[in-house]
Amino acid sequence: MRVAYHPDYCIELPPTHPFPMGKYPGVHRLLLEEGVIDAGDVMRPEPAPRALLERVHAREYLDKLETGTLSPAEVRRMGVPWSARLWRRSRLATMGTVLAARAALQDGLAGNLAGGTHHAFADRGEGFCVLNDVAIAVRALQQEGAAGRFVIVDLDVHQGNGTAAIFESDPDVFTVSVHGERNYPLAKMRSTVDVGLADGLGDAEYLETLERVLPDALDRAKAELVFYLAGVDPAAGDRYGKLALTEAGLRARDRCVAAACRQRGLPLVLLLAGGYAPTPERTARLHANTFIEAAAEFGAATAPLPERAARYRPR
Ligand SMILES: [Zn+2]
């Protein structure tokens, strides 16, 4: 399967910063080692051009990002210190999602080894998110005439508040968020479908909920492309998660999403979103599993996988 990746997705943060930058090269390495991708499958993005960013974000906000003139309060809210490298990294990862979306329309399945920065609003960054990559990719594809209707399946444990706000009154973008009800962000925005989960929820109840919500949402959305924010922070032991999914439970979740899309002939874009396991290596493992499960379901791995399915054909 084709994936977008750039070594500069990973930038140096202050040593005490909680964001696990090391997960990006970690996922890339695991997918190569395990034959889910080969070097020829890797698309290398350029920074997303300003004109594209302006289709979603306020000019004043982009000016501040470009010139490093965010206020201290705005930087605190964003949760990552501003630097020229952060600004470039944010545009690289955004373009990675655009490339992955185009590839998924051609191949049925593709991904970005970053992305899913769903707490970014049109006019501000929040919660480690600078630019809303999925919103920008939606607008890029609409502008190109590649696709008009989208569904965003956000299973990161935190509500996709920025995405929900950006698309709240857009009938062409169906947003689904399954998240911890008592977790960040405490002030939830309105997605098309919101499911708030109780703290401590485990595999069985989580998967039952997903089975109840997801097929119906995909049928109602009548979309041409699915963006899947496969945050791995619902995992037990996650620093910010508060849920209790096992590794097997997360894999079942990923398989459930991929199967629901494949059965409907819906092209699928995989995005990392959040994950704060005890080590970046562990976080990378959980993210890699998403790609392994989806590739197996779509029959899209470069090397044969044990559970390889019949090769996907777009409808
Ligand atoms: Zn999250």
JSON list of C-alpha atoms and ligand atoms in Angstrom, two decimals, residues 118-119 156-158 231 233 273-276, ligand 1:
[
{"chain": "A", "resi": 118, "resn": "HIS", "atom": "CA", "xyz": [-8.17, 17.09, 14.72]},
{"chain": "A", "resi": 119, "resn": "HIS", "atom": "CA", "xyz": [-7.92, 19.66, 17.53]},
{"chain": "A", "resi": 156, "resn": "ASP", "atom": "CA", "xyz": [-8.93, 8.89, 18.71]},
{"chain": "A", "resi": 157, "resn": "VAL", "atom": "CA", "xyz": [-9.99, 8.90, 22.37]},
{"chain": "A", "resi": 158, "resn": "HIS", "atom": "CA", "xyz": [-10.31, 12.69, 22.31]},
{"chain": "A", "resi": 231, "resn": "GLY", "atom": "CA", "xyz": [-5.57, 7.29, 17.34]},
{"chain": "A", "resi": 233, "resn": "ASP", "atom": "CA", "xyz": [-4.86, 6.48, 22.81]},
{"chain": "A", "resi": 273, "resn": "ALA", "atom": "CA", "xyz": [-3.80, 10.85, 15.25]},
{"chain": "A", "resi": 274, "resn": "GLY", "atom": "CA", "xyz": [-2.85, 10.48, 18.95]},
{"chain": "A", "resi": 275, "resn": "GLY", "atom": "CA", "xyz": [-1.09, 7.84, 21.01]},
{"chain": "A", "resi": 276, "resn": "TYR", "atom": "CA", "xyz": [0.78, 8.20, 24.30]},
{"chain": "B", "resi": 1, "resn": "ZN", "atom": "ZN", "xyz": [-6.07, 11.86, 21.28]}
]
